Short mmCIF file of C-alpha atoms and ligand atoms in Angstrom, two decimals:
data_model
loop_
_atom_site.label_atom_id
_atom_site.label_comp_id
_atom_site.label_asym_id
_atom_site.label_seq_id
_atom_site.Cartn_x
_atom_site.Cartn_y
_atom_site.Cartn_z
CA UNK A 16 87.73 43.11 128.60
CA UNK A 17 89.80 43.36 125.45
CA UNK A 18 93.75 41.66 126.21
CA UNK A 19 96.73 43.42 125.53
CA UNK A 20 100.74 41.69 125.54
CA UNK A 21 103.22 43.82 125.12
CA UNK A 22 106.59 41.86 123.53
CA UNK A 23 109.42 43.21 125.37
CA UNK A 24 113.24 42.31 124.49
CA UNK A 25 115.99 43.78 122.65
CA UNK A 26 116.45 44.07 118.72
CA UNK A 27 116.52 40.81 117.11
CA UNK A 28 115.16 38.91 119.95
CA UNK A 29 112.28 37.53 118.00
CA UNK A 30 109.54 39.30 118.88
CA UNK A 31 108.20 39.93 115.38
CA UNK A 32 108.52 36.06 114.79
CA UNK A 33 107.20 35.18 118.18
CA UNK A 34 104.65 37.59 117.65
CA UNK A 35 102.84 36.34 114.56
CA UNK A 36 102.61 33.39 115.62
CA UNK A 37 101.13 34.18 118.82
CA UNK A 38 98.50 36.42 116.84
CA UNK A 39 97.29 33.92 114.35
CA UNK A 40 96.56 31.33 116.96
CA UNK A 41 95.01 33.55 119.54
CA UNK A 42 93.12 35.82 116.67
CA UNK A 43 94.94 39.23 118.42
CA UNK A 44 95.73 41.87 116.37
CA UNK A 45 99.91 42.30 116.11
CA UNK A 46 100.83 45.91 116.01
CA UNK A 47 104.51 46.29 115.41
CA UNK A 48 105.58 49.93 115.32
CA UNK A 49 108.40 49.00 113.39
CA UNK A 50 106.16 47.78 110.51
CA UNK A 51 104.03 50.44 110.56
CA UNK A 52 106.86 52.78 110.26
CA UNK A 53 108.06 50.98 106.79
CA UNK A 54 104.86 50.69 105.55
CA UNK A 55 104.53 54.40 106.06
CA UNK A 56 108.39 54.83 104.17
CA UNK A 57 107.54 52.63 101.65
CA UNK A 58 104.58 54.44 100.87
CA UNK A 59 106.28 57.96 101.02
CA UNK A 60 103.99 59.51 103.76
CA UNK A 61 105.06 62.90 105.35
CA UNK A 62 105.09 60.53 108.64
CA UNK A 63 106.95 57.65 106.79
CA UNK A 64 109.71 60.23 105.70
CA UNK A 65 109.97 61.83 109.27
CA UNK A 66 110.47 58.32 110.81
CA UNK A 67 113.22 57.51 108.35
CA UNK A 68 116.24 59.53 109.01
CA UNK A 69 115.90 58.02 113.20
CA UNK A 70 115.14 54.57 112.08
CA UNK A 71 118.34 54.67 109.34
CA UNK A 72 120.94 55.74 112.42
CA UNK A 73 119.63 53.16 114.58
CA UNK A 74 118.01 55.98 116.55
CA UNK A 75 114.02 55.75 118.31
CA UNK A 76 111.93 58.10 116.35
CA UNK A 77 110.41 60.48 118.62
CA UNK A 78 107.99 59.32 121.26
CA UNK A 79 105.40 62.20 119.97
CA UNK A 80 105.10 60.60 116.23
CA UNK A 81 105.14 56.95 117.22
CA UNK A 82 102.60 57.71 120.04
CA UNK A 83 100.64 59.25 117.81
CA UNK A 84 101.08 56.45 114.84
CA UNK A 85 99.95 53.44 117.90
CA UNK A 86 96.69 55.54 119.07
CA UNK A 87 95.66 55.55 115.13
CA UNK A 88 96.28 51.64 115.23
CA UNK A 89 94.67 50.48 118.31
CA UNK A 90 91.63 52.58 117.58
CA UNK A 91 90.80 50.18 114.50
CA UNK A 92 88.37 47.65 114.96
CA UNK A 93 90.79 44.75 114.56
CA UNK A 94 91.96 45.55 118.32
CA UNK A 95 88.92 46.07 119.65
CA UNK A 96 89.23 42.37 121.16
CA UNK A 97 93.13 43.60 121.90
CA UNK A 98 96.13 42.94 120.38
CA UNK A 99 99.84 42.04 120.54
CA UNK A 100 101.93 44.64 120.88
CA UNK A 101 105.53 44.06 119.03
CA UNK A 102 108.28 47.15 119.31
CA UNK A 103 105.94 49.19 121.33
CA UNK A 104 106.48 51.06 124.18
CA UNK A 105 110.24 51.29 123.70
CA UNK A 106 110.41 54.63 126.22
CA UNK A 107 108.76 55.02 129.83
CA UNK A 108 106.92 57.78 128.22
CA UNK A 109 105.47 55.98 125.98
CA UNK A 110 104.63 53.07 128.37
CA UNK A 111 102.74 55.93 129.85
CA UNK A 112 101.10 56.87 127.07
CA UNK A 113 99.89 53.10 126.33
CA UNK A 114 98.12 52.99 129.86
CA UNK A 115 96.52 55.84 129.38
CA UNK A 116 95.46 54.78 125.88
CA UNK A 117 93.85 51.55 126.65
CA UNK A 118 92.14 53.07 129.52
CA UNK A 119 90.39 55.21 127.09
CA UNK A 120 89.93 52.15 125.17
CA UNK A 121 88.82 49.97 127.85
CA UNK A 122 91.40 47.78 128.44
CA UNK A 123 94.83 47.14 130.04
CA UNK A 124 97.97 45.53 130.00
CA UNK A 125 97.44 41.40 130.04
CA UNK A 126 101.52 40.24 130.64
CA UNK A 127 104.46 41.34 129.30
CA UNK A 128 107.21 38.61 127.97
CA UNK A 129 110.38 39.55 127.87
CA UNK A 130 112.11 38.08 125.87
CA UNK A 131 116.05 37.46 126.29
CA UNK A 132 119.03 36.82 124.54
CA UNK A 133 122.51 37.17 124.69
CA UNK A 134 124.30 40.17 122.29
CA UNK A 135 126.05 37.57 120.29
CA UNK A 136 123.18 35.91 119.67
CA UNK A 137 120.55 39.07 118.30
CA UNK A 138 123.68 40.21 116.42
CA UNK A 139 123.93 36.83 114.87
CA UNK A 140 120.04 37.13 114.38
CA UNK A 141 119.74 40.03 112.47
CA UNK A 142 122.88 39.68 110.29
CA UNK A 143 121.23 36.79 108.80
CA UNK A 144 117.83 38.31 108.55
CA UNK A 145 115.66 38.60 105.61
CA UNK A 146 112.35 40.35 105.62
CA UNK A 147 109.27 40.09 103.01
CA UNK A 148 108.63 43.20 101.13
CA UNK A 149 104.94 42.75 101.20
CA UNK A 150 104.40 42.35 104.56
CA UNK A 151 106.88 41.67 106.81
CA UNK A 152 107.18 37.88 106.92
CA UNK A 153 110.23 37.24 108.37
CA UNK A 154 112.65 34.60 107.55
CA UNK A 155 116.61 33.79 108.99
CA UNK A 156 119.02 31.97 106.11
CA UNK A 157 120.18 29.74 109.08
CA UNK A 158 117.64 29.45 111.40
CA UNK A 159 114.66 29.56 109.77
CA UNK A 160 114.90 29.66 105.95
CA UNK A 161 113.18 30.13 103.18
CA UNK A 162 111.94 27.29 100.82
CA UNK A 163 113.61 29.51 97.90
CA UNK A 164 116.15 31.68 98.56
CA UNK A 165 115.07 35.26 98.28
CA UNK A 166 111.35 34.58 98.23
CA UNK A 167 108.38 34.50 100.97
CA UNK A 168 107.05 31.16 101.73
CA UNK A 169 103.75 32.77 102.14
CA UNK A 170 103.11 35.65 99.81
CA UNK A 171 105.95 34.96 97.16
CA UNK A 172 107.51 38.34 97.39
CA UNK A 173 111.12 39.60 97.49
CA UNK A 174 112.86 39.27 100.67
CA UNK A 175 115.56 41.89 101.55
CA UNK A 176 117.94 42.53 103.59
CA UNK A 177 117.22 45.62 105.99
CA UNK A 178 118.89 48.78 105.96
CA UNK A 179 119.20 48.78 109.54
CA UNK A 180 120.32 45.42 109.88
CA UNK A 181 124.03 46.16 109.09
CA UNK A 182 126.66 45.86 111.36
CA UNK A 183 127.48 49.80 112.41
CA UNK A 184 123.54 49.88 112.83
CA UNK A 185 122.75 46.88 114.67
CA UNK A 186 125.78 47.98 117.19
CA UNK A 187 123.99 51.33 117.54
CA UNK A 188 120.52 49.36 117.61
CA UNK A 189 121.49 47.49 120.61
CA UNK A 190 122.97 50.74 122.93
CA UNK A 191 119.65 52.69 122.16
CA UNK A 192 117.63 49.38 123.47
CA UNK A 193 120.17 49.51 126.85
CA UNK A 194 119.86 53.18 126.68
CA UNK A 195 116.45 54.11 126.37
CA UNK A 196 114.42 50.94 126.52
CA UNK A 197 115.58 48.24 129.13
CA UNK A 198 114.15 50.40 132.35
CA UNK A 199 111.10 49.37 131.19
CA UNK A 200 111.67 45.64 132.21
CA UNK A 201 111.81 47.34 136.50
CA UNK A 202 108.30 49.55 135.15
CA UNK A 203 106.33 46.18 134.23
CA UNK A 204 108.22 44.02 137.23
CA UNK A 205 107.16 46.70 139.42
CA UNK A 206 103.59 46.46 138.06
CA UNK A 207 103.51 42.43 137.99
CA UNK A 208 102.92 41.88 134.73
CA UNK A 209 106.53 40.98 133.62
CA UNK A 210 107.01 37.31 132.90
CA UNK A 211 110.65 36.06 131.44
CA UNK A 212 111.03 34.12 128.65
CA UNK A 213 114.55 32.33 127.47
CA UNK A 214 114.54 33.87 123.65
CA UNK A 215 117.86 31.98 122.96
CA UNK A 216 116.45 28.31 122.57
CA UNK A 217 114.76 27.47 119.22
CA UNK A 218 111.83 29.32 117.51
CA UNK A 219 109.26 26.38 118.51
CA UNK A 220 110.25 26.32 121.65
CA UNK A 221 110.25 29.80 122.44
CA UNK A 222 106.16 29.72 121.52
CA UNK A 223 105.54 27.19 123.90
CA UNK A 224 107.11 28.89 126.62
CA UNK A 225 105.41 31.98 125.94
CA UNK A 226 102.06 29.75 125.76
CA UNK A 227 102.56 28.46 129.45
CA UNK A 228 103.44 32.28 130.68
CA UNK A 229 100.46 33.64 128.78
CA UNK A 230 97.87 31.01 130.77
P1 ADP B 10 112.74 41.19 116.58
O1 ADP B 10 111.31 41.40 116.09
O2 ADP B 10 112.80 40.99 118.06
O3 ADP B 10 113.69 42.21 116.08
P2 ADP B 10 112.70 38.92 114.71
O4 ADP B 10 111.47 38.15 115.09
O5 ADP B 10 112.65 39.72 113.47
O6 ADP B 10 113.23 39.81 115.97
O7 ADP B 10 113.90 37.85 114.64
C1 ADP B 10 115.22 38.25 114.24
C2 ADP B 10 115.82 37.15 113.35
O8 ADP B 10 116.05 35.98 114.14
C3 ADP B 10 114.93 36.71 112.19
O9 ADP B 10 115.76 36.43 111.09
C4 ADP B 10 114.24 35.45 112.71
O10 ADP B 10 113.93 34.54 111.66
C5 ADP B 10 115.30 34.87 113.62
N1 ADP B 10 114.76 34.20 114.83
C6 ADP B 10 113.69 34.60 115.57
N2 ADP B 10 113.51 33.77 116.63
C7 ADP B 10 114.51 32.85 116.55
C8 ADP B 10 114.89 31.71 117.36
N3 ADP B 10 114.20 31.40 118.47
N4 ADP B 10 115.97 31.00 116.99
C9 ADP B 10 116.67 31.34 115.88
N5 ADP B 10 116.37 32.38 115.07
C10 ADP B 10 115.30 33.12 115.41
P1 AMP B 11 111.91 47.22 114.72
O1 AMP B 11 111.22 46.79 113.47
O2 AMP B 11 111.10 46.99 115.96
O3 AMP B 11 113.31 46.66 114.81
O4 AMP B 11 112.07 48.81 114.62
C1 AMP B 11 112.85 49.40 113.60
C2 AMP B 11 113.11 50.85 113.93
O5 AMP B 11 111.89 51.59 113.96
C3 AMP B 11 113.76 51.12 115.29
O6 AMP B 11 115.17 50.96 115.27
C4 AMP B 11 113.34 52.58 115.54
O7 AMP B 11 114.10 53.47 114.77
C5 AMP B 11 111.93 52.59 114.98
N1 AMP B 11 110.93 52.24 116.01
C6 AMP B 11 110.17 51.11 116.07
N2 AMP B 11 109.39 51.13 117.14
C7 AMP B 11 109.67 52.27 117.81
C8 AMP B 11 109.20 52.85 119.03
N3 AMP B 11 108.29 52.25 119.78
N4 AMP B 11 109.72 54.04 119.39
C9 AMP B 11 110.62 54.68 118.65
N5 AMP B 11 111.12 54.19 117.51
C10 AMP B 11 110.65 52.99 117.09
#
């Protein structure tokens, strides 16, 4: 039976971070909608441009197109073994839609870490965050930086600053997550699978405690 986490937590958490790292030791995909959505900018696809005016305002693109985007993902044969599942669902109707996708697929929901944080903190987070243009490594100028400014440790690409990192949208960023997103922590306590995880304590640390809840 294939094994699906879903990262839960609000913007700037470190569930991207968390989530690679969980991926390359357990050898599960990492989907992260958010990624997929740039990708699809930066390569100028009709999907990539409909996704960019919501993700520039802070706003969730519509649960219809990312739905639609995840079902393409998970039906490659990297997930077939299951996958780690960063950004995604960020709506109850899309937590719908993921049950009813890895049924078809033949799987379920594993656990779902939530990962927490105070606002101060994520706001801190993503001020100082700087992402790889290649793929998406991401780096912190405090917290976690990079050997050269500017560059990825592990692909040597230009790291930038996202659009949607600044201040106005990182204020709106966090409402939408209260907003829309947060009733899904009561949807996956109500279904046992939620385990909580303290996001605020150091990158290494965070990984081990998501180890022991993962077990
Ligand atoms: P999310 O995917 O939840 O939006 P990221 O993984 O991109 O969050 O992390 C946001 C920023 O915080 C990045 O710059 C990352 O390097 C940094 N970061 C992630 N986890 C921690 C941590 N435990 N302590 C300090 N900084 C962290
Ligand atoms: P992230 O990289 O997870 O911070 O996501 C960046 C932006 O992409 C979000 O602010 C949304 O605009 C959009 N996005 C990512 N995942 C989703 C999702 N599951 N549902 C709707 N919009 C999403």
């Amino acid at each position: 039976m294939s094994t699906y986490i879903v990262l839960l937590g609000p913007p700037g958490v470190g569930k991207g971070t968390q989530a690679k790292i969980l991926a390359e030791r357990t050898g599960l995909a990492h989907i992260s909608s958010g990624d997929l959505f740039r990708e699809n900018i930066k390569n100028q696809t009709e999907l990539g441009l409909r996704a960019q005016t919501f993700i520039n305002k802070g706003e969730l693109v519509p649960d219809d197109i990312t739905i639609g985007m995840i079902r393409e993902r998970l039906s490659l044969p990297d997930c077939a073994a299951g996958a780690i599942l960063d950004g995604f669902p960020r709506t109850p109707p899309q937590a719908d839609a993921l049950q009813a996708l890895l049924a078809e697929f033949g799987g379920h929901v594993h656990r779902v870490p939530f990962i927490t944080a105070s606002e101060e903190v994520l706001v801190e987070r993503l001020s100082g965050r700087w992402t790889c243009r290649a793929q998406g490594h991401v780096f912190h100028e405090k917290f976690n930086p990079p050997k050269q400014p500017g560059v990825c440790d592990l692909d040597g690409s230009e790291l930038y600053q996202r659009e949607d990192d600044k201040a106005e949208t990182v204020q709106r960023r966090i409402r939408v997550y209260f907003e829309q997103t947060a009733s899904l922590v009561s949807y996956y306590k109500e279904q046992g699978l939620l385990v909580e995880i303290d996001g605020a304590q150091p990158i290494e640390q965070v990984t081990e405690q998501l180890f022991a809840a993962l077990k």
